[in-house]
Coordinates of C-alpha atoms and ligand atoms in Angstrom, one line a residue:
X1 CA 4.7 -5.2 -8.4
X2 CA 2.9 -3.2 -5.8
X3 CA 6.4 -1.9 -4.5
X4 CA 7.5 -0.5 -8.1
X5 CA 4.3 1.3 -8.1
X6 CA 4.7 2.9 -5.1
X7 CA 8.3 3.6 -5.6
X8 CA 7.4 5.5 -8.6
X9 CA 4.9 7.3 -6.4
X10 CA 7.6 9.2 -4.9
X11 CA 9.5 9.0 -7.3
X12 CA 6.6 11.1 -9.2
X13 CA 7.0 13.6 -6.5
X14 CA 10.8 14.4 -6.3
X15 CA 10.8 14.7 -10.1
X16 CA 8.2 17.3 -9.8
X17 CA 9.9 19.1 -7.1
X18 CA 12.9 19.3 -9.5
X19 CA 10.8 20.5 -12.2
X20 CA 9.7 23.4 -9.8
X21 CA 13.1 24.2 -8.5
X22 CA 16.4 23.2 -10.8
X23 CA 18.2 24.5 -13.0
X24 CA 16.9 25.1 -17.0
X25 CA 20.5 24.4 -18.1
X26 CA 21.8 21.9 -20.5
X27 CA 24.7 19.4 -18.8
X28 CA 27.6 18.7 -21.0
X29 CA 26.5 15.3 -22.4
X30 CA 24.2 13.6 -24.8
X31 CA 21.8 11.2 -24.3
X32 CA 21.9 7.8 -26.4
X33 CA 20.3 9.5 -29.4
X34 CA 22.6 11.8 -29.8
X35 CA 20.4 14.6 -28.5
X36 CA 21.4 17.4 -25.5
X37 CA 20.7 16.3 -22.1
X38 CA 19.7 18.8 -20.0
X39 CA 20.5 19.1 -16.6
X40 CA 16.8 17.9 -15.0
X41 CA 16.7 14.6 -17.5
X42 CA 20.2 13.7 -15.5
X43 CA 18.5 15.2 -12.5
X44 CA 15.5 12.9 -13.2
X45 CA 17.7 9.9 -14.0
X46 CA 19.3 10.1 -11.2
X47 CA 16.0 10.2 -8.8
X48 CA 15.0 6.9 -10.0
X49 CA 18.2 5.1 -9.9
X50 CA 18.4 6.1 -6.6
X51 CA 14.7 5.1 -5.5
X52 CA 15.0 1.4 -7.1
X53 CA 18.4 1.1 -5.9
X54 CA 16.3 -0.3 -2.4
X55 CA 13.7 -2.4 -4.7
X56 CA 14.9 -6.3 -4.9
X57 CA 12.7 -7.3 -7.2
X58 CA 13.8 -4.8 -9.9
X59 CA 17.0 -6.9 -11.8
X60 CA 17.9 -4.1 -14.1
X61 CA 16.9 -0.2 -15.2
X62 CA 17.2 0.7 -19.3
X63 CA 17.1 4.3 -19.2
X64 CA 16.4 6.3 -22.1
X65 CA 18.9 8.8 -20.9
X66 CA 21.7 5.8 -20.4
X67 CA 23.5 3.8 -22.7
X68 CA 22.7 0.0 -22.4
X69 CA 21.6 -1.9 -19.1
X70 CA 22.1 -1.4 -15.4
X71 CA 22.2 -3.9 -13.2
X72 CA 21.0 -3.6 -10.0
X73 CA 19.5 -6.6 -8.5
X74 CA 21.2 -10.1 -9.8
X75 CA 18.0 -12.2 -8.3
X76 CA 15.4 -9.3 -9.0
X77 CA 12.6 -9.9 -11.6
X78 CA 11.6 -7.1 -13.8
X79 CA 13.4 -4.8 -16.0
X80 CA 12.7 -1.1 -15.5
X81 CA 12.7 0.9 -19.1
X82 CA 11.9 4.4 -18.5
X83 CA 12.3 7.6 -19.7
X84 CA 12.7 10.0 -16.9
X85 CA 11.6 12.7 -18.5
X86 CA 9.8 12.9 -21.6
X87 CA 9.3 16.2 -23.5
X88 CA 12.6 18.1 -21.3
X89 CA 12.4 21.1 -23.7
X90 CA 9.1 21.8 -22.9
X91 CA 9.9 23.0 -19.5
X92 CA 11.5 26.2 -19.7
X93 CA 7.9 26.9 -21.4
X94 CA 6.2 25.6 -18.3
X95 CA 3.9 23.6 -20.9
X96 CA 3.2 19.7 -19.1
X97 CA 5.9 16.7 -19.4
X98 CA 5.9 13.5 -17.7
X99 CA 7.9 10.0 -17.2
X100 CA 7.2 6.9 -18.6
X101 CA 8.3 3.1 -17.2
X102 CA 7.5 -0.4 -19.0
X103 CA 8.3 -3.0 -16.4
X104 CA 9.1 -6.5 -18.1
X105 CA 9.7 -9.9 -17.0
X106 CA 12.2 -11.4 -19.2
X107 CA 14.0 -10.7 -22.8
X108 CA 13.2 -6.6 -23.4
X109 CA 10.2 -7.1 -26.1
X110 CA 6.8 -5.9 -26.0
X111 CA 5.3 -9.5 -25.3
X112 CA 7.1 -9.4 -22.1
X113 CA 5.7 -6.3 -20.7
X114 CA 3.8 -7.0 -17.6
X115 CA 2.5 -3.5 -16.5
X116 CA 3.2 0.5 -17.6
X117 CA 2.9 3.3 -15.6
X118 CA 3.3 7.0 -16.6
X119 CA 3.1 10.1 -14.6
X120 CA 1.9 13.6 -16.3
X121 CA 3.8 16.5 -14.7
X122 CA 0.8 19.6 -15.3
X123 CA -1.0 22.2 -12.9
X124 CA -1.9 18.8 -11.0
X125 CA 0.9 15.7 -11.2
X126 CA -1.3 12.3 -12.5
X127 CA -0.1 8.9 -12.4
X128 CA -1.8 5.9 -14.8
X129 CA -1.2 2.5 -14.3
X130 CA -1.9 -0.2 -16.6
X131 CA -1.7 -3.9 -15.9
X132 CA -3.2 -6.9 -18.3
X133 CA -7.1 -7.4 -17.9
X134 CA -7.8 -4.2 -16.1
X135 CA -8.4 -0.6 -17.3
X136 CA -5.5 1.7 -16.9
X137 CA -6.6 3.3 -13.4
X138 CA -6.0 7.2 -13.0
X139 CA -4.8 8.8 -9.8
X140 CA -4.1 12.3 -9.0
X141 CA -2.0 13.7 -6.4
X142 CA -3.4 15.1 -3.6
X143 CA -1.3 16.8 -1.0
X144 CA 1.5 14.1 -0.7
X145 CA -0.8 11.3 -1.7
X146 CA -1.7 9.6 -4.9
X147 CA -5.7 9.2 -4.7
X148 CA -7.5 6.7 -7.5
X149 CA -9.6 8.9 -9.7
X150 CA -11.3 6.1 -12.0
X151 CA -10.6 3.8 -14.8
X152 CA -10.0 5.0 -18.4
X153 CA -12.0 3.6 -21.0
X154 CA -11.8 5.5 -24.8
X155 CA -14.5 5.9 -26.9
X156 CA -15.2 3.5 -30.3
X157 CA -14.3 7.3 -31.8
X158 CA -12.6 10.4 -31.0
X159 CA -12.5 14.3 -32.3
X160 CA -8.8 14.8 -31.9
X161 CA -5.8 14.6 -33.7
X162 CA -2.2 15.0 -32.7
X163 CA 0.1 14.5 -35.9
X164 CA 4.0 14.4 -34.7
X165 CA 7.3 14.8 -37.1
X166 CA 7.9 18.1 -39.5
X167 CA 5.0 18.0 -41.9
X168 CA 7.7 18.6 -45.2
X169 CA 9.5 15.1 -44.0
X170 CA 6.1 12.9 -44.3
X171 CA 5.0 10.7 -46.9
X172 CA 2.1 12.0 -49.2
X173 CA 0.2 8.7 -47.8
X174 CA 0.6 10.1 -44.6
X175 CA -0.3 14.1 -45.3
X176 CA -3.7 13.4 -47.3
X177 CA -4.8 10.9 -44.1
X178 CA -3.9 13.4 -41.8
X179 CA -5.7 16.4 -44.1
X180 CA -8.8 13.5 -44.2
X181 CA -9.2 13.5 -40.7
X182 CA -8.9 17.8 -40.1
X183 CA -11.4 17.6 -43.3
X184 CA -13.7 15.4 -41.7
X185 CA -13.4 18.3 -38.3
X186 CA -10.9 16.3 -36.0
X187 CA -9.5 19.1 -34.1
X188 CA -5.1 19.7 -33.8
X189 CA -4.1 18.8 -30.2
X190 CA -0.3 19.2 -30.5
X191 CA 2.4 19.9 -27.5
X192 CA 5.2 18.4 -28.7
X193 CA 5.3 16.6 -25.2
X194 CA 4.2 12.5 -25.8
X195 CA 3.0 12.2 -22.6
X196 CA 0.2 15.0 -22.1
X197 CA -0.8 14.5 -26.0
X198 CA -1.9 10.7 -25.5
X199 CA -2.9 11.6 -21.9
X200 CA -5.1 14.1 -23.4
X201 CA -6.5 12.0 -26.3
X202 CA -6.8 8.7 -24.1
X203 CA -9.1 11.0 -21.3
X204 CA -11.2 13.1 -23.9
X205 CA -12.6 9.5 -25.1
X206 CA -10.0 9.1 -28.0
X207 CA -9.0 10.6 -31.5
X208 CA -5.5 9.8 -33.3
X209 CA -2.0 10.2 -32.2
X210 CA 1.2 9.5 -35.2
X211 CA 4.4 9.9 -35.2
X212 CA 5.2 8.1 -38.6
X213 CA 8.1 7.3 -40.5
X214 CA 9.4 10.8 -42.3
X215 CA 12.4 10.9 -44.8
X216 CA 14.7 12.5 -42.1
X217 CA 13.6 9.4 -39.6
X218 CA 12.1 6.6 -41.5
X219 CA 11.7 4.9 -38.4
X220 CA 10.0 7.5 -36.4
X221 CA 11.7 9.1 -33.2
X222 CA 9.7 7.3 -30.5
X223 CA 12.0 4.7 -28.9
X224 CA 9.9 1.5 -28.5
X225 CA 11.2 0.4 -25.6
X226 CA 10.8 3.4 -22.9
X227 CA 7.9 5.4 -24.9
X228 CA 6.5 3.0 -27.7
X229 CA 5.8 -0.1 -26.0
X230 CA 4.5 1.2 -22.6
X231 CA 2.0 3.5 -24.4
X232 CA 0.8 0.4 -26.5
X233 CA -0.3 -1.6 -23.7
X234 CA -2.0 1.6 -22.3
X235 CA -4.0 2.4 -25.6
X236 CA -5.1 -1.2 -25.7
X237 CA -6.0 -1.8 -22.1
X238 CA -8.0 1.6 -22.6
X239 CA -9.9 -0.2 -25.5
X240 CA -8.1 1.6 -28.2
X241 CA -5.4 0.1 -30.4
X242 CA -1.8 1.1 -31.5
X243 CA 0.1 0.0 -34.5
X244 CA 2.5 0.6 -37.0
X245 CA 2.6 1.9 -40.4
X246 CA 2.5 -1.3 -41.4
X247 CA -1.0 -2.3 -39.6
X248 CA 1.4 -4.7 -36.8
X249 CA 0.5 -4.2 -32.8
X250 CA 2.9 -2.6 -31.5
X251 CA 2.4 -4.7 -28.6
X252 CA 4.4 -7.4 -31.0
X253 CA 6.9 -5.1 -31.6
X254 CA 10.9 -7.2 -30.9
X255 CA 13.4 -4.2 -30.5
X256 CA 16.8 -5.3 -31.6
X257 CA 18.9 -2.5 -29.2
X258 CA 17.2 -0.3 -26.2
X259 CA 17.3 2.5 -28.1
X260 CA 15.6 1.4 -31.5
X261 CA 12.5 3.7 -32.6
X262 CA 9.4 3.1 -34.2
X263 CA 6.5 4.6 -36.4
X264 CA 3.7 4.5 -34.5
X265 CA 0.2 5.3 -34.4
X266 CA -2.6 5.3 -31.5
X267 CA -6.2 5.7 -31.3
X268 CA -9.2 4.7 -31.0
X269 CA -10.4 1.6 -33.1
X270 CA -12.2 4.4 -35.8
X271 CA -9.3 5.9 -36.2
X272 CA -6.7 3.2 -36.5
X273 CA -8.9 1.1 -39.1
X274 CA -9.1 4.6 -40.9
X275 CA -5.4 4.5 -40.9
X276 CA -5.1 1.1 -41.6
X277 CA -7.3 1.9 -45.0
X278 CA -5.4 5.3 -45.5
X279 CA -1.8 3.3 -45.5
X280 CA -3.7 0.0 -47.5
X281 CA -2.6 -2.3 -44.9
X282 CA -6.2 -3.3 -44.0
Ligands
LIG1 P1 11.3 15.5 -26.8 O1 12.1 15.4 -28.0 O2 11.0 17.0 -26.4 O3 11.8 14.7 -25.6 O4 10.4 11.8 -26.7 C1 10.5 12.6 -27.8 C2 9.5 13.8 -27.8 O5 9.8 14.9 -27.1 C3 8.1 13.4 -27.5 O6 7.7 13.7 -26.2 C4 7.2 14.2 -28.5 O7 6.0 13.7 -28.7 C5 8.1 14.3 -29.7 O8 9.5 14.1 -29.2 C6 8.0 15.5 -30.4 O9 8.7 15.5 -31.6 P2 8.5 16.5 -32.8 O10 8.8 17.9 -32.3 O11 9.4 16.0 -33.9 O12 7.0 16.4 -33.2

């Protein structure tokens, strides 16, 4: 396992490099979902394939940016699923983005993910790691380095709250618990890039994070597999807890294709069992 991590450790820092330095421009495809790929998510892509390509005991890479599985090792054991590069259009606005990877041992479902790692791509580049029984541990570049910083534990109760989706597509369930929470003084902490928003809410102690079914995408636009699941294990291994709008972990969460999505929700355990009441799945 060791060797994934450090292979993403480099691969942390040629993706950054490419974020400093490539082109803006779309490519002429489309990723999986349907939406525009632009040149640095193939860019991106392309830097991991490459890196794992040397790594035996990786069997396969799921790519959010691919459709279905590539093979790479027949006797490897662990599947890759990663997005390369999570919240591309926020570039070009030199706002934060960052790469997410669920490695899992076995049939692609969240009971078979055995660690996740994500990097944050800001004015410093941060990697967390997250393995079962231990605290996701922070590190933060230095130089051409990755030093540990600490672990990350979250608070029984946060002040934020980062509400995704187009507010006219949710359900009224869902708008008068979000209005609770800004009533009760949760602050909006909203970038429209996944990564730095739980990032943010899992360092500042905890608070709320939901993108929920809306009537445009009952089942949310978060793809389990690559951004879902790995952020799951995080939140819990943090001490907080991620569900769906029905109450279920996440964590139990079986997808059916690589690129089904899911409603999701993650917090800290005030928040969620606020939720839970909100949704009356208590
Ligand atoms: P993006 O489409 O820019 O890649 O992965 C999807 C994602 O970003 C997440 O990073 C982000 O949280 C979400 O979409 C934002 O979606 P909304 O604009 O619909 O809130």
């Amino acid at each position: 396992m060791n060797t994934i991590f450090e292979t993403i450790k480099t691969i942390a820092f040629d993706i950054d490099d490419a974020i400093k330095t490539a082109d803006l421009g779309y490519s002429d495809s489309e990723n999986s979902s349907g939406e525009d790929q632009l040149k640095l998510d193939v860019q991106s892509d392309i830097i991991i394939e490459k890196a794992f390509a040397f790594v035996a005991i990786v069997k396969n890479l799921v790519s959010e940016e691919k459709e279905g599985v590539l093979e790479l090792h027949e006797t490897g054991k662990y599947t890759i699923c990663y997005d390369p590069l999570d919240g591309s259009s926020l570039v070009d606005v030199n706002l934060s983005v960052g790469s997410i990877f669920g490695i899992y041992e076995g049939k692609l479902q969240a009971s078979n993910l055995v660690a996740s790692v994500y990097v944050v791509y800001g004015p410093r580049i941060e990697l967390v790691i997250a393995q079962h029984g231990k605290k996701p541990m922070l590190s933060r570049a230095f130089g051409t380095q990755f030093r540990e910083v600490g672990e990350i534990s979250m608070n029984e109760k946060g002040k934020l709250n980062a509400p995704g989706g187009t507010q006219q597509n949710w359900s009224s369930v869902h708008k008068t618990f979000v209005d609770s929470l800004f009533n009760q003084g949760y602050r909006l902490r909203y970038s429209g890039g996944m990564v730095p928003d739980l990032h943010q809410i899992m360092l500042k102690g905890g608070g709320l994070f939901s993108y929920p079914g809306t009537t445009d995408k009952p089942d949310g636009k978060l793809r389990q597999l690559f951004e879902v699941i790995p952020f799951a294990f995080m939140y819990e291994q943090a001490g907080g807890q991620a569900v769906n709008e029905k109450g279920q972990r996440l964590m139990e969460l079986i997808p059916t294709h690589p690129h089904d999505t899911s409603p999701c929700f993650f917090g800290s355990n005030h928040e969620i069992e606020a939720m839970k009441k909100a949704y009356g799945v208590h």
